[in-house]
PDB file of C-alpha atoms in Angstrom:
ATOM      1  CA  UNK K   6     -45.551-195.170 -50.106  1.00 58.00           C
ATOM      2  CA  UNK K   7     -47.298-196.489 -53.189  1.00 57.00           C
ATOM      3  CA  UNK K   8     -49.444-198.773 -50.998  1.00 56.00           C
ATOM      4  CA  UNK K   9     -50.568-195.780 -48.939  1.00 54.00           C
ATOM      5  CA  UNK K  10     -51.486-193.934 -52.140  1.00 55.00           C
ATOM      6  CA  UNK K  11     -53.515-196.888 -53.360  1.00 59.00           C
ATOM      7  CA  UNK K  12     -55.172-197.228 -49.965  1.00 55.00           C
ATOM      8  CA  UNK K  13     -56.044-193.502 -49.895  1.00 58.00           C
ATOM      9  CA  UNK K  14     -57.475-193.692 -53.414  1.00 60.00           C
ATOM     10  CA  UNK K  15     -59.559-196.732 -52.432  1.00 59.00           C
ATOM     11  CA  UNK K  16     -60.908-195.004 -49.336  1.00 61.00           C
ATOM     12  CA  UNK K  17     -61.769-191.889 -51.358  1.00 58.00           C
ATOM     13  CA  UNK K  18     -63.546-193.991 -54.013  1.00 62.00           C
ATOM     14  CA  UNK K  19     -65.497-195.895 -51.356  1.00 58.00           C
ATOM     15  CA  UNK K  20     -66.520-192.597 -49.745  1.00 61.00           C
ATOM     16  CA  UNK K  21     -67.778-191.197 -53.069  1.00 63.00           C
ATOM     17  CA  UNK K  22     -69.749-194.390 -53.773  1.00 54.00           C
ATOM     18  CA  UNK K  23     -71.248-194.293 -50.256  1.00 58.00           C
ATOM     19  CA  UNK K  24     -72.333-190.661 -50.695  1.00 58.00           C
ATOM     20  CA  UNK K  25     -73.867-191.431 -54.094  1.00 52.00           C
ATOM     21  CA  UNK K  26     -75.826-194.365 -52.631  1.00 49.00           C
ATOM     22  CA  UNK K  27     -77.001-192.192 -49.748  1.00 54.00           C
ATOM     23  CA  UNK K  28     -78.184-189.516 -52.200  1.00 52.00           C
ATOM     24  CA  UNK K  29     -80.062-192.115 -54.280  1.00 55.00           C
ATOM     25  CA  UNK K  30     -81.689-193.570 -51.154  1.00 56.00           C
ATOM     26  CA  UNK K  31     -82.722-190.100 -49.998  1.00 51.00           C
ATOM     27  CA  UNK K  32     -84.189-189.308 -53.424  1.00 50.00           C
ATOM     28  CA  UNK K  33     -86.166-192.561 -53.480  1.00 49.00           C
ATOM     29  CA  UNK K  34     -87.508-191.835 -49.987  1.00 54.00           C
ATOM     30  CA  UNK K  35     -88.608-188.336 -51.051  1.00 52.00           C
ATOM     31  CA  UNK K  36     -90.354-189.760 -54.139  1.00 57.00           C
ATOM     32  CA  UNK K  37     -92.111-192.383 -52.008  1.00 65.00           C
ATOM     33  CA  UNK K  38     -93.216-189.716 -49.504  1.00 70.00           C
ATOM     34  CA  UNK K  39     -94.601-187.548 -52.347  1.00 71.00           C
ATOM     35  CA  UNK K  40     -96.497-190.517 -53.810  1.00 74.00           C
ATOM     36  CA  UNK K  41     -97.955-191.406 -50.409  1.00 75.00           C
ATOM     37  CA  UNK K  42     -99.022-187.760 -49.910  1.00 73.00           C
ATOM     38  CA  UNK K  43    -100.718-187.604 -53.330  1.00 75.00           C
ATOM     39  CA  UNK K  44    -102.482-190.934 -52.689  1.00 78.00           C
ATOM     40  CA  UNK K  45    -103.838-189.654 -49.369  1.00 75.00           C
ATOM     41  CA  UNK K  46    -105.283-186.609 -51.175  1.00 77.00           C
ATOM     42  CA  UNK K  47    -106.978-188.851 -53.722  1.00 76.00           C
ATOM     43  CA  UNK K  48    -108.865-190.727 -51.008  1.00 77.00           C
ATOM     44  CA  UNK K  49    -109.931-187.666 -48.968  1.00 81.00           C
ATOM     45  CA  UNK K  50    -113.279-186.046 -49.799  1.00 80.00           C
ATOM     46  CA  UNK K  51    -112.988-182.939 -47.621  1.00 85.00           C
ATOM     47  CA  UNK K  52    -109.767-180.956 -47.482  1.00 87.00           C
ATOM     48  CA  UNK K  53    -111.151-177.710 -46.056  1.00 87.00           C
ATOM     49  CA  UNK K  54    -108.281-175.371 -45.165  1.00 89.00           C
ATOM     50  CA  UNK K  55    -105.878-177.479 -47.238  1.00 90.00           C
ATOM     51  CA  UNK K  56    -102.267-176.261 -47.259  1.00 91.00           C
ATOM     52  CA  UNK K  57     -99.818-178.314 -49.350  1.00 90.00           C
ATOM     53  CA  UNK K  58     -96.765-176.743 -47.738  1.00 88.00           C
ATOM     54  CA  UNK K  59     -93.706-177.596 -49.829  1.00 88.00           C
ATOM     55  CA  UNK K  60     -95.448-180.363 -51.807  1.00 88.00           C
ATOM     56  CA  UNK K  61     -95.924-179.925 -55.540  1.00 86.00           C
ATOM     57  CA  UNK K  62     -99.540-179.425 -56.600  1.00 88.00           C
ATOM     58  CA  UNK K  63     -98.814-179.244 -60.322  1.00 89.00           C
ATOM     59  CA  UNK K  64    -101.112-181.531 -62.345  1.00 88.00           C
ATOM     60  CA  UNK K  65    -102.824-182.674 -59.150  1.00 88.00           C
ATOM     61  CA  UNK K  66    -106.245-184.331 -59.403  1.00 89.00           C
ATOM     62  CA  UNK K  67    -108.669-182.797 -56.910  1.00 90.00           C
ATOM     63  CA  UNK K  68    -111.964-183.392 -58.737  1.00 92.00           C
ATOM     64  CA  UNK K  69    -115.107-183.208 -56.549  1.00 94.00           C
ATOM     65  CA  UNK K  70    -113.094-182.246 -53.427  1.00 93.00           C
ATOM     66  CA  UNK K  71    -114.056-179.728 -50.756  1.00 95.00           C
ATOM     67  CA  UNK K  72    -111.121-177.303 -50.667  1.00 94.00           C
ATOM     68  CA  UNK K  73    -112.957-174.475 -48.938  1.00 95.00           C
ATOM     69  CA  UNK K  74    -110.508-171.889 -47.566  1.00 97.00           C
ATOM     70  CA  UNK K  75    -107.474-173.729 -49.013  1.00 96.00           C
ATOM     71  CA  UNK K  76    -104.108-171.937 -48.916  1.00 96.00           C
ATOM     72  CA  UNK K  77    -102.775-172.087 -52.473  1.00 96.00           C
ATOM     73  CA  UNK K  78    -101.209-168.637 -52.828  1.00 97.00           C
ATOM     74  CA  UNK K  79     -98.195-168.701 -55.180  1.00 97.00           C
ATOM     75  CA  UNK K  80     -98.732-172.386 -56.046  1.00 96.00           C
ATOM     76  CA  UNK K  81     -98.244-173.824 -59.528  1.00 96.00           C
ATOM     77  CA  UNK K  82    -101.459-175.701 -60.315  1.00 96.00           C
ATOM     78  CA  UNK K  83    -100.757-175.922 -64.041  1.00 96.00           C
ATOM     79  CA  UNK K  84    -102.791-178.701 -65.629  1.00 95.00           C
ATOM     80  CA  UNK K  85    -104.537-179.654 -62.393  1.00 94.00           C
ATOM     81  CA  UNK K  86    -107.931-181.360 -62.500  1.00 94.00           C
ATOM     82  CA  UNK K  87    -110.263-179.504 -60.182  1.00 94.00           C
ATOM     83  CA  UNK K  88    -113.625-179.835 -61.856  1.00 94.00           C
ATOM     84  CA  UNK K  89    -116.592-179.547 -59.467  1.00 96.00           C
ATOM     85  CA  UNK K  90    -114.231-178.627 -56.624  1.00 96.00           C
ATOM     86  CA  UNK K  91    -115.329-176.299 -53.821  1.00 96.00           C
ATOM     87  CA  UNK K  92    -112.735-173.514 -53.669  1.00 97.00           C
ATOM     88  CA  UNK K  93    -114.994-170.981 -51.951  1.00 96.00           C
ATOM     89  CA  UNK K  94    -112.829-168.681 -49.851  1.00 97.00           C
ATOM     90  CA  UNK K  95    -109.634-170.265 -51.198  1.00 97.00           C
ATOM     91  CA  UNK K  96    -106.435-168.227 -51.243  1.00 97.00           C
ATOM     92  CA  UNK K  97    -105.185-168.405 -54.847  1.00 98.00           C
ATOM     93  CA  UNK K  98    -103.316-165.102 -55.101  1.00 98.00           C
ATOM     94  CA  UNK K  99    -100.520-165.313 -57.690  1.00 98.00           C
ATOM     95  CA  UNK K 100    -101.373-168.981 -58.311  1.00 98.00           C
ATOM     96  CA  UNK K 101    -100.589-170.400 -61.731  1.00 98.00           C
ATOM     97  CA  UNK K 102    -103.740-172.113 -63.004  1.00 97.00           C
ATOM     98  CA  UNK K 103    -102.708-172.458 -66.643  1.00 97.00           C
ATOM     99  CA  UNK K 104    -104.798-175.081 -68.422  1.00 97.00           C
ATOM    100  CA  UNK K 105    -106.345-176.135 -65.108  1.00 97.00           C
ATOM    101  CA  UNK K 106    -109.708-177.875 -65.321  1.00 97.00           C
ATOM    102  CA  UNK K 107    -111.978-175.776 -63.083  1.00 98.00           C
ATOM    103  CA  UNK K 108    -115.177-176.797 -64.839  1.00 97.00           C
ATOM    104  CA  UNK K 109    -118.088-176.426 -62.432  1.00 97.00           C
ATOM    105  CA  UNK K 110    -115.785-175.197 -59.639  1.00 97.00           C
ATOM    106  CA  UNK K 111    -117.122-173.003 -56.846  1.00 97.00           C
ATOM    107  CA  UNK K 112    -114.719-170.057 -56.753  1.00 97.00           C
ATOM    108  CA  UNK K 113    -117.468-167.793 -55.436  1.00 93.00           C
ATOM    109  CA  UNK K 114    -115.401-166.050 -52.755  1.00 95.00           C
ATOM    110  CA  UNK K 115    -111.880-167.101 -53.767  1.00 97.00           C
ATOM    111  CA  UNK K 116    -109.007-164.627 -53.901  1.00 98.00           C
ATOM    112  CA  UNK K 117    -107.608-164.846 -57.444  1.00 98.00           C
ATOM    113  CA  UNK K 118    -105.574-161.629 -57.251  1.00 97.00           C
ATOM    114  CA  UNK K 119    -102.757-161.761 -59.834  1.00 97.00           C
ATOM    115  CA  UNK K 120    -103.531-165.424 -60.608  1.00 98.00           C
ATOM    116  CA  UNK K 121    -102.776-166.711 -64.097  1.00 98.00           C
ATOM    117  CA  UNK K 122    -105.819-168.471 -65.581  1.00 97.00           C
ATOM    118  CA  UNK K 123    -104.468-168.740 -69.120  1.00 97.00           C
ATOM    119  CA  UNK K 124    -106.296-171.576 -70.872  1.00 98.00           C
ATOM    120  CA  UNK K 125    -108.190-172.609 -67.718  1.00 98.00           C
ATOM    121  CA  UNK K 126    -111.538-174.354 -68.222  1.00 98.00           C
ATOM    122  CA  UNK K 127    -114.037-172.158 -66.349  1.00 97.00           C
ATOM    123  CA  UNK K 128    -117.201-173.525 -67.936  1.00 97.00           C
ATOM    124  CA  UNK K 129    -120.002-173.494 -65.351  1.00 96.00           C
ATOM    125  CA  UNK K 130    -117.579-172.122 -62.729  1.00 97.00           C
ATOM    126  CA  UNK K 131    -118.999-169.777 -60.100  1.00 96.00           C
ATOM    127  CA  UNK K 132    -116.838-166.695 -59.472  1.00 96.00           C
ATOM    128  CA  UNK K 133    -119.801-164.571 -58.288  1.00 94.00           C
ATOM    129  CA  UNK K 134    -117.977-162.798 -55.444  1.00 94.00           C
ATOM    130  CA  UNK K 135    -114.395-163.804 -56.201  1.00 96.00           C
ATOM    131  CA  UNK K 136    -111.535-161.317 -56.182  1.00 95.00           C
ATOM    132  CA  UNK K 137    -110.642-161.222 -59.879  1.00 94.00           C
ATOM    133  CA  UNK K 138    -109.935-157.532 -60.497  1.00 90.00           C
ATOM    134  CA  UNK K 139    -106.189-157.985 -60.787  1.00 94.00           C
ATOM    135  CA  UNK K 140    -106.088-161.424 -62.446  1.00 95.00           C
ATOM    136  CA  UNK K 141    -102.941-161.691 -64.556  1.00 95.00           C
ATOM    137  CA  UNK K 142    -104.623-163.413 -67.514  1.00 95.00           C
ATOM    138  CA  UNK K 143    -107.814-165.076 -68.701  1.00 95.00           C
ATOM    139  CA  UNK K 144    -106.344-165.509 -72.212  1.00 96.00           C
ATOM    140  CA  UNK K 145    -107.836-168.603 -73.829  1.00 97.00           C
ATOM    141  CA  UNK K 146    -109.849-169.483 -70.719  1.00 97.00           C
ATOM    142  CA  UNK K 147    -112.964-171.456 -71.644  1.00 97.00           C
ATOM    143  CA  UNK K 148    -116.344-170.138 -70.466  1.00 97.00           C
ATOM    144  CA  UNK K 149    -119.961-170.903 -71.242  1.00 96.00           C
ATOM    145  CA  UNK K 150    -123.377-169.416 -70.531  1.00 94.00           C
ATOM    146  CA  UNK K 151    -123.247-170.884 -67.000  1.00 94.00           C
ATOM    147  CA  UNK K 152    -119.968-169.227 -65.988  1.00 96.00           C
ATOM    148  CA  UNK K 153    -120.766-166.729 -63.209  1.00 95.00           C
ATOM    149  CA  UNK K 154    -118.714-163.546 -62.908  1.00 95.00           C
ATOM    150  CA  UNK K 155    -118.728-160.865 -60.183  1.00 94.00           C
ATOM    151  CA  UNK K 156    -121.086-157.923 -60.675  1.00 92.00           C
ATOM    152  CA  UNK K 157    -119.841-155.325 -63.200  1.00 91.00           C
ATOM    153  CA  UNK K 158    -117.166-157.600 -64.660  1.00 92.00           C
ATOM    154  CA  UNK K 159    -118.291-157.047 -68.249  1.00 89.00           C
ATOM    155  CA  UNK K 160    -118.158-153.282 -67.780  1.00 87.00           C
ATOM    156  CA  UNK K 161    -115.052-152.884 -65.605  1.00 87.00           C
ATOM    157  CA  UNK K 162    -112.911-155.712 -66.997  1.00 87.00           C
ATOM    158  CA  UNK K 163    -113.677-155.623 -70.716  1.00 85.00           C
ATOM    159  CA  UNK K 164    -110.072-156.321 -71.741  1.00 84.00           C
ATOM    160  CA  UNK K 165    -109.651-159.406 -69.542  1.00 83.00           C
ATOM    161  CA  UNK K 166    -113.069-160.832 -70.419  1.00 86.00           C
ATOM    162  CA  UNK K 167    -112.399-160.225 -74.126  1.00 89.00           C
ATOM    163  CA  UNK K 168    -109.574-162.778 -73.878  1.00 92.00           C
ATOM    164  CA  UNK K 169    -111.841-165.698 -72.863  1.00 95.00           C
ATOM    165  CA  UNK K 170    -113.115-168.267 -75.340  1.00 95.00           C
ATOM    166  CA  UNK K 171    -116.881-168.769 -75.226  1.00 94.00           C
ATOM    167  CA  UNK K 172    -118.579-172.108 -75.854  1.00 94.00           C
ATOM    168  CA  UNK K 173    -122.174-173.145 -76.520  1.00 93.00           C
ATOM    169  CA  UNK K 174    -123.860-175.894 -74.511  1.00 88.00           C
ATOM    170  CA  UNK K 175    -122.915-178.430 -77.206  1.00 91.00           C
ATOM    171  CA  UNK K 176    -119.227-177.516 -76.813  1.00 89.00           C
ATOM    172  CA  UNK K 177    -118.866-175.579 -80.038  1.00 93.00           C
ATOM    173  CA  UNK K 178    -116.959-172.264 -79.938  1.00 92.00           C
ATOM    174  CA  UNK K 179    -119.092-169.113 -79.693  1.00 92.00           C
ATOM    175  CA  UNK K 180    -117.287-165.844 -78.968  1.00 88.00           C
ATOM    176  CA  UNK K 181    -120.591-164.173 -78.040  1.00 90.00           C
ATOM    177  CA  UNK K 182    -120.942-166.417 -74.985  1.00 92.00           C
ATOM    178  CA  UNK K 183    -119.147-164.937 -71.961  1.00 92.00           C
ATOM    179  CA  UNK K 184    -121.274-166.169 -69.048  1.00 92.00           C
ATOM    180  CA  UNK K 185    -123.411-164.101 -66.673  1.00 92.00           C
ATOM    181  CA  UNK K 186    -122.745-161.565 -63.963  1.00 91.00           C
ATOM    182  CA  UNK K 187    -123.838-161.976 -60.377  1.00 86.00           C
ATOM    183  CA  UNK K 188    -126.453-161.380 -58.985  1.00 82.00           C
ATOM    184  CA  UNK K 189    -128.025-163.271 -61.890  1.00 74.00           C
ATOM    185  CA  UNK K 190    -130.527-165.829 -60.616  1.00 73.00           C
ATOM    186  CA  UNK K 191    -128.556-168.632 -62.280  1.00 72.00           C
ATOM    187  CA  UNK K 192    -125.509-167.740 -60.159  1.00 78.00           C
ATOM    188  CA  UNK K 193    -127.432-167.507 -56.905  1.00 68.00           C
ATOM    189  CA  UNK K 194    -129.005-170.971 -57.319  1.00 60.00           C
ATOM    190  CA  UNK K 195    -125.665-172.690 -56.927  1.00 57.00           C
TER     191      UNK K 195
END
């Protein structure tokens, strides 16, 4: 009887070890798949209509990419590098863009409804015809004289725009700098 007990305990232990090894192998495979996916994004120039599905886009580097009409609703893009990216027509409703680098980004017709742009770098970004009326926050967002806003932003969204941090061309803080409203000629030239 004791031998059967020892044998049962050994089989149970072997089963637990096998399951643990299977879980580790599965985790390593998932990590490798995620790395391969991120590497493929790094080498692609045009990702028009991009949809990351279940992949994490947090802290992703998408600098100089064409992400026209991308589907990024509800995505956490905290800390992502998207300077000079084309996000015209992108779906960014409820997206978390905290501390994202959107410097020089084309957000001209993006849907930013209920997006969180806390601390985002929007210097020289073009939001000329973007949906921003229900943005969750622009608190601490960085703007400069080249940041383009939709028409009537400064009148209709005083509270949200008051939360942005203005910067001069040399990079020094200047709370009087808030950017320009479309249809300013500077916005239309982009």
